[in-house]
XYZ file of C-alpha atoms in Angstrom:
435
model
C 13.652 54.148 -14.434
C 11.710 56.853 -16.267
C 8.388 56.026 -17.853
C 7.974 55.779 -21.621
C 4.261 56.555 -21.295
C 3.837 60.141 -22.496
C 1.615 62.866 -21.081
C -0.185 63.025 -24.423
C -1.066 59.331 -24.184
C -2.309 59.727 -20.612
C -4.356 62.775 -21.598
C -6.077 60.864 -24.393
C -7.034 57.975 -22.130
C -8.057 60.109 -19.142
C -10.361 62.397 -21.123
C -13.604 62.585 -19.085
C -15.824 61.917 -22.116
C -13.867 58.779 -22.976
C -13.776 57.540 -19.386
C -17.532 58.034 -19.108
C -18.204 56.220 -22.365
C -16.066 53.235 -21.394
C -17.455 53.010 -17.856
C -21.049 53.334 -19.023
C -20.451 50.911 -21.879
C -19.227 48.242 -19.479
C -22.147 48.833 -17.120
C -24.814 48.850 -19.844
C -23.433 46.280 -22.273
C -21.858 43.749 -19.895
C -24.138 43.818 -16.845
C -27.790 43.210 -16.043
C -30.057 43.519 -13.030
C -31.128 40.377 -11.212
C -33.071 39.388 -8.146
C -33.443 36.296 -6.070
C -36.641 35.680 -4.136
C -36.904 33.203 -1.281
C -40.254 31.889 -0.034
C -41.563 28.861 1.773
C -43.497 26.228 -0.154
C -46.749 28.087 0.488
C -45.345 31.181 -1.224
C -44.787 33.220 1.942
C -41.728 35.472 1.570
C -38.796 34.707 3.868
C -36.908 37.824 4.963
C -33.421 37.765 6.451
C -32.192 34.771 4.444
C -28.500 35.029 3.633
C -27.748 35.038 -0.086
C -24.411 34.702 -1.836
C -24.193 34.810 -5.629
C -20.970 33.691 -7.321
C -20.378 34.096 -11.044
C -19.067 30.895 -12.618
C -18.276 31.936 -16.176
C -18.666 34.664 -18.791
C -20.187 34.523 -22.293
C -17.501 36.958 -23.466
C -14.609 35.237 -25.234
C -11.223 35.992 -23.676
C -8.670 34.029 -25.642
C -5.196 33.500 -27.053
C -3.675 31.255 -29.669
C -2.696 27.863 -28.265
C 0.061 27.168 -30.775
C 2.612 26.138 -28.119
C 0.563 23.345 -26.560
C 2.932 20.436 -25.915
C 5.711 22.209 -27.835
C 8.214 22.764 -25.033
C 11.175 20.423 -24.478
C 10.309 19.652 -20.853
C 7.083 18.424 -19.244
C 7.384 21.033 -16.490
C 7.372 23.826 -19.064
C 4.408 22.332 -20.897
C 2.464 22.192 -17.631
C 3.393 25.789 -16.810
C 2.131 26.869 -20.217
C -1.137 24.979 -19.768
C -1.704 26.458 -16.315
C -0.893 29.991 -17.441
C -3.316 29.632 -20.344
C -6.208 28.214 -18.343
C -5.768 30.620 -15.433
C -6.736 33.585 -17.582
C -8.451 32.526 -20.840
C -11.694 30.755 -21.676
C -11.077 30.367 -25.414
C -8.278 29.020 -27.604
C -7.478 29.769 -31.230
C -6.574 26.415 -32.792
C -4.054 26.400 -35.688
C -5.172 24.915 -39.004
C -2.506 26.393 -41.257
C -2.379 24.109 -44.267
C 1.426 24.130 -44.578
C 1.886 22.689 -41.090
C -1.231 20.536 -41.111
C -0.556 18.691 -44.352
C 3.098 19.078 -45.370
C 2.794 15.772 -47.254
C -0.197 15.590 -49.557
C -2.853 13.178 -48.413
C -1.367 12.767 -44.922
C -2.835 15.514 -42.713
C -1.397 15.726 -39.186
C -4.708 15.406 -37.353
C -3.674 12.677 -34.909
C -2.153 13.291 -31.487
C 0.725 11.021 -32.512
C 1.694 13.068 -35.561
C 5.295 14.128 -36.140
C 5.908 17.319 -34.105
C 6.123 20.651 -35.924
C 6.930 23.841 -33.986
C 3.880 25.981 -33.152
C 1.589 23.546 -34.944
C 0.204 21.042 -32.422
C -1.981 18.324 -33.974
C -5.624 19.439 -33.834
C -6.749 16.219 -32.120
C -4.443 17.034 -29.193
C -5.677 20.611 -28.949
C -9.337 19.644 -29.149
C -8.935 17.004 -26.443
C -7.094 19.430 -24.164
C -9.680 22.181 -24.634
C -12.573 19.810 -24.016
C -10.886 18.506 -20.857
C -10.302 22.060 -19.574
C -13.651 23.510 -20.643
C -12.101 25.927 -23.149
C -14.057 27.191 -26.138
C -12.326 26.838 -29.497
C -11.934 28.984 -32.599
C -10.433 27.481 -35.775
C -7.834 29.511 -37.681
C -7.795 29.513 -40.659
C -9.483 27.599 -43.507
C -8.331 29.674 -46.481
C -5.216 31.861 -46.465
C -3.108 32.175 -49.582
C 0.159 33.302 -47.976
C 2.850 30.832 -49.025
C 5.271 31.455 -46.163
C 2.863 30.390 -43.427
C -0.181 28.836 -44.988
C -0.002 26.949 -48.278
C 1.877 23.652 -48.658
C 4.616 23.406 -51.255
C 2.807 20.655 -53.152
C -0.284 22.792 -53.841
C -0.560 23.589 -57.579
C 0.066 27.227 -58.420
C -2.700 27.281 -61.004
C -5.887 28.562 -59.274
C -8.159 26.249 -61.269
C -6.147 23.189 -60.254
C -5.834 24.331 -56.633
C -9.526 25.154 -56.087
C -10.795 21.552 -55.690
C -7.948 20.888 -53.248
C -8.972 23.903 -51.153
C -12.524 22.549 -51.128
C -11.351 19.041 -50.225
C -9.344 20.477 -47.314
C -12.412 22.280 -45.953
C -14.505 19.131 -46.312
C -11.979 17.001 -44.404
C -11.658 19.524 -41.588
C -15.430 19.908 -41.336
C -15.997 16.171 -41.164
C -13.457 15.752 -38.370
C -13.934 18.923 -36.316
C -17.268 20.415 -37.336
C -19.021 19.183 -34.205
C -16.176 20.165 -31.856
C -15.189 23.681 -32.955
C -18.022 26.185 -33.084
C -16.411 29.094 -34.945
C -13.848 29.476 -37.730
C -11.896 32.078 -39.627
C -13.020 31.066 -43.100
C -10.710 33.507 -44.885
C -7.719 35.446 -43.614
C -6.193 38.730 -44.800
C -7.839 38.974 -48.216
C -7.199 42.727 -48.325
C -3.445 42.094 -48.180
C -3.607 40.774 -51.761
C -0.925 38.149 -51.357
C -1.832 36.783 -54.767
C -0.234 39.890 -56.305
C 3.241 39.295 -54.867
C 5.709 36.385 -54.728
C 4.661 35.514 -51.170
C 1.134 34.722 -52.241
C -0.748 31.983 -54.015
C -2.836 32.987 -57.013
C -6.537 32.465 -56.332
C -9.775 32.354 -58.280
C -11.665 35.649 -58.545
C -13.963 36.307 -55.605
C -12.407 33.425 -53.670
C -13.586 34.867 -50.343
C -17.227 34.252 -51.154
C -16.361 30.838 -52.609
C -14.618 29.853 -49.365
C -17.742 30.766 -47.404
C -19.856 28.711 -49.812
C -17.619 25.661 -49.342
C -17.747 26.089 -45.559
C -21.531 26.323 -45.577
C -21.664 23.162 -47.681
C -19.694 20.973 -45.279
C -19.945 22.366 -41.735
C -22.962 22.060 -39.427
C -25.605 24.739 -39.864
C -24.930 26.192 -36.406
C -21.220 26.789 -37.079
C -20.147 30.432 -37.067
C -18.059 31.626 -40.011
C -15.796 34.674 -39.549
C -13.825 36.875 -41.863
C -10.462 37.997 -40.481
C -8.248 40.878 -41.561
C -4.887 42.430 -40.705
C -4.423 45.538 -38.571
C -5.135 47.874 -41.487
C -8.815 47.041 -40.979
C -8.882 49.671 -38.225
C -8.233 52.372 -40.844
C -11.798 52.997 -41.942
C -10.632 55.715 -44.316
C -9.524 52.793 -46.500
C -12.810 51.234 -47.629
C -11.432 47.921 -48.908
C -12.253 45.695 -45.940
C -15.707 47.219 -45.728
C -16.272 46.534 -49.407
C -15.068 42.953 -49.025
C -17.574 42.346 -46.247
C -20.338 44.004 -48.225
C -19.559 41.870 -51.279
C -19.642 38.572 -49.396
C -22.862 39.508 -47.602
C -24.441 40.640 -50.870
C -23.958 37.112 -52.170
C -25.965 35.847 -49.180
C -23.024 34.076 -47.591
C -23.378 33.125 -43.914
C -20.850 35.459 -42.343
C -21.098 35.275 -38.564
C -18.531 37.755 -37.247
C -15.917 40.286 -38.324
C -12.318 39.801 -37.205
C -10.019 42.762 -36.569
C -6.356 42.038 -35.917
C -4.352 44.468 -33.766
C -0.626 43.867 -34.124
C 2.122 46.185 -32.899
C 4.978 43.903 -33.875
C 7.852 46.289 -33.160
C 8.821 48.460 -30.217
C 8.647 51.522 -32.449
C 5.000 50.681 -33.183
C 4.136 50.648 -29.506
C 6.113 53.834 -28.915
C 3.917 55.578 -31.500
C 0.871 54.457 -29.530
C 2.457 55.712 -26.308
C 3.219 59.028 -28.004
C -0.488 59.427 -28.765
C 0.191 59.336 -32.502
C -1.342 55.971 -33.338
C -4.381 53.908 -32.292
C -5.948 56.760 -30.364
C -8.947 55.669 -28.303
C -11.596 57.680 -30.126
C -10.267 56.433 -33.474
C -10.615 52.849 -32.226
C -14.169 53.489 -31.076
C -15.004 55.120 -34.402
C -13.781 51.992 -36.199
C -15.861 49.709 -33.984
C -18.893 51.942 -34.530
C -18.267 51.810 -38.278
C -18.415 48.012 -38.420
C -21.607 47.840 -36.359
C -23.567 48.741 -39.484
C -23.249 45.082 -40.499
C -25.077 43.925 -37.348
C -22.445 41.249 -36.762
C -20.314 40.520 -33.692
C -16.776 41.915 -33.755
C -13.783 39.838 -32.717
C -10.510 41.572 -31.854
C -8.869 38.490 -33.202
C -5.080 38.788 -32.869
C -3.283 41.130 -30.474
C 0.437 41.840 -30.309
C 1.789 44.478 -27.898
C 5.495 44.577 -27.200
C 7.090 45.345 -23.839
C 10.080 47.356 -25.108
C 13.376 45.822 -23.976
C 11.471 43.901 -21.275
C 12.792 46.386 -18.748
C 10.750 47.993 -16.002
C 9.522 50.859 -18.175
C 8.683 48.594 -21.113
C 6.803 46.100 -18.964
C 4.815 48.876 -17.298
C 3.948 50.376 -20.681
C 2.743 47.047 -22.084
C 0.543 46.510 -19.030
C -0.951 50.012 -19.228
C -1.703 49.811 -22.946
C -3.192 46.313 -22.597
C -5.451 47.409 -19.747
C -6.717 50.476 -21.591
C -7.376 48.585 -24.819
C -9.157 45.679 -23.145
C -11.395 48.059 -21.201
C -12.275 49.961 -24.373
C -12.990 46.827 -26.392
C -14.941 45.192 -23.558
C -17.112 48.290 -23.229
C -18.324 48.212 -26.829
C -21.610 46.381 -27.379
C -20.567 44.798 -30.684
C -17.335 43.214 -29.452
C -17.828 39.577 -28.419
C -14.241 38.467 -27.956
C -10.633 39.565 -27.528
C -7.735 37.276 -28.437
C -4.112 37.847 -27.427
C -1.750 36.279 -29.920
C 1.540 34.845 -28.610
C 1.259 34.097 -24.901
C 4.985 33.633 -24.057
C 7.999 35.616 -25.241
C 10.159 33.889 -27.844
C 7.305 31.765 -29.123
C 6.081 33.776 -32.072
C 6.621 32.961 -35.729
C 10.085 33.728 -37.110
C 10.278 37.497 -37.177
C 7.777 37.841 -34.330
C 9.804 35.759 -31.870
C 12.542 38.386 -31.508
C 10.292 40.934 -29.823
C 9.019 40.830 -26.256
C 5.301 40.651 -26.995
C 4.210 37.861 -24.671
C 2.229 38.071 -21.479
C 4.795 35.625 -20.090
C 8.577 35.741 -20.025
C 10.486 32.975 -21.826
C 10.632 30.984 -18.565
C 6.800 31.217 -18.582
C 6.616 33.382 -15.469
C 3.960 36.127 -15.726
C 4.625 39.711 -16.720
C 2.772 42.684 -15.212
C 0.442 42.696 -18.245
C -0.596 39.098 -17.474
C -1.559 40.060 -13.917
C -3.391 43.172 -15.139
C -5.528 41.228 -17.606
C -6.107 38.391 -15.171
C -7.381 40.912 -12.614
C -9.727 42.511 -15.160
C -11.130 39.219 -16.429
C -11.427 37.300 -13.167
C -11.920 40.035 -10.576
C -13.087 43.386 -11.913
C -15.366 41.801 -14.518
C -16.566 38.926 -12.343
C -19.408 39.350 -9.814
C -19.685 38.003 -6.285
C -22.365 39.540 -4.047
C -23.634 38.796 -0.543
C -26.574 40.052 1.487
C -29.918 39.103 2.993
C -33.440 39.016 1.603
C -35.652 42.013 2.353
C -39.109 41.999 3.916
C -40.616 40.628 0.687
C -37.990 37.901 0.373
C -35.986 39.642 -2.359
C -32.256 40.041 -2.813
C -31.388 42.432 -5.672
C -28.043 42.844 -7.389
C -26.460 43.903 -10.675
C -23.915 41.524 -12.131
C -21.825 40.750 -15.146
C -23.380 38.432 -17.704
C -22.807 34.744 -17.167
C -23.969 31.816 -15.068
C -24.189 32.063 -11.274
C -24.302 29.785 -8.284
C -26.638 30.898 -5.500
C -25.974 29.790 -1.927
C -28.496 30.398 0.855
C -27.892 30.531 4.584
C -30.485 30.620 7.345
C -31.466 29.084 10.621
C -33.431 26.409 8.775
C -32.221 22.871 8.461
C -31.787 23.327 4.715
C -29.327 26.179 5.139
C -26.714 26.097 2.425
C -29.158 25.070 -0.277
C -27.788 25.918 -3.727
C -29.468 27.070 -6.902
C -28.386 28.630 -10.196
C -29.252 31.487 -12.534
C -27.935 33.072 -15.724
C -27.645 36.781 -16.455
C -28.097 37.708 -20.092
C -27.947 40.978 -22.044
C -31.061 43.083 -22.295
C -33.171 41.587 -19.557
C -33.558 41.287 -15.820
C -33.243 37.813 -14.373
C -35.473 36.495 -11.595
C -34.872 33.310 -9.637
C -37.256 31.823 -7.102
C -35.990 29.603 -4.302
C -38.225 27.629 -1.932
C -37.082 26.880 1.614
């Protein structure tokens, strides 16, 4: 079957200047130098000691939404979903859409035993699962005035009457989950101006800043508060998102990160990318560079890439585009996380569920794109090194940031002794081991 990846697309992504920037960005921004030194208890260096360093985790957030947790009709499918999620991601976006969380006023569906609603697992269940599996969590979203997905039918349409209910919602969520979930999308898609069309809920002026103020009032001081915006945020020729951020920061609100959605909901959208006419790599880098002026982390917060027709050519194209985008985003110093949106096919919101945009087929078996990203995250961007200490007892290596286990081997009786170290941005790490 012929490829749908065009020569123009390949030329853009194989440009030597781009390749160099991405490769150097990954090396400089995601790796650090480290050395292990082995001595005896008198401080005499021990040469020839075998050293193996194994990276255990990464501070970078690789995530997806976890909206389908426990939502399949069979236990075997639920287990397959859980395994597929945990075998690639270290972070989960937890749904807090008001419409699904509190369809009946005063009876929020927090508990694990709540009545099931599709794609809206009770937060207690998600939090427990993530804690059991060691997954980080990101709450989405506290304030979003889109009626179709977010606001409950009982919410008053008058902004003055609705405002105290918005605040009460934030207070209740903070009291229950503030210590468990470290980061939140405080506001979502303000620049879409839903309040100006029938799909939106009218809001008080400057409600973005007000939402941040409410969040600061009720959540722990260490909680990170994000702003999140639709895919148009990548068009930096349109200054609106920039101005929104500037306005909230000017009011001294505690914004912690900037969210940038990246949705290609239709096959024709991906075909424009593959034609080299949309989302060109240098344009994406220019957008990331633009937002760095705020000195805040950037979160590529929602990703949709279709695999046109789910045939061989479409699957290969999805995998290629995903790999290129993840490498570009991972290379940029300001990006701290990348979040795929709908993990399996057929599991998106109505309208999204008809396209093949998952990393898994509907039977939850992996697509090529799943394997490509899994290889990047757990192999290419994960360090394991082996060698022996030199004459001065040193073993030097360069590794990706994260925590490491160190295993020694020698002729001594304490061969196999283990230690640990952490590689962090901007500094060399030294670890001393006594044998």
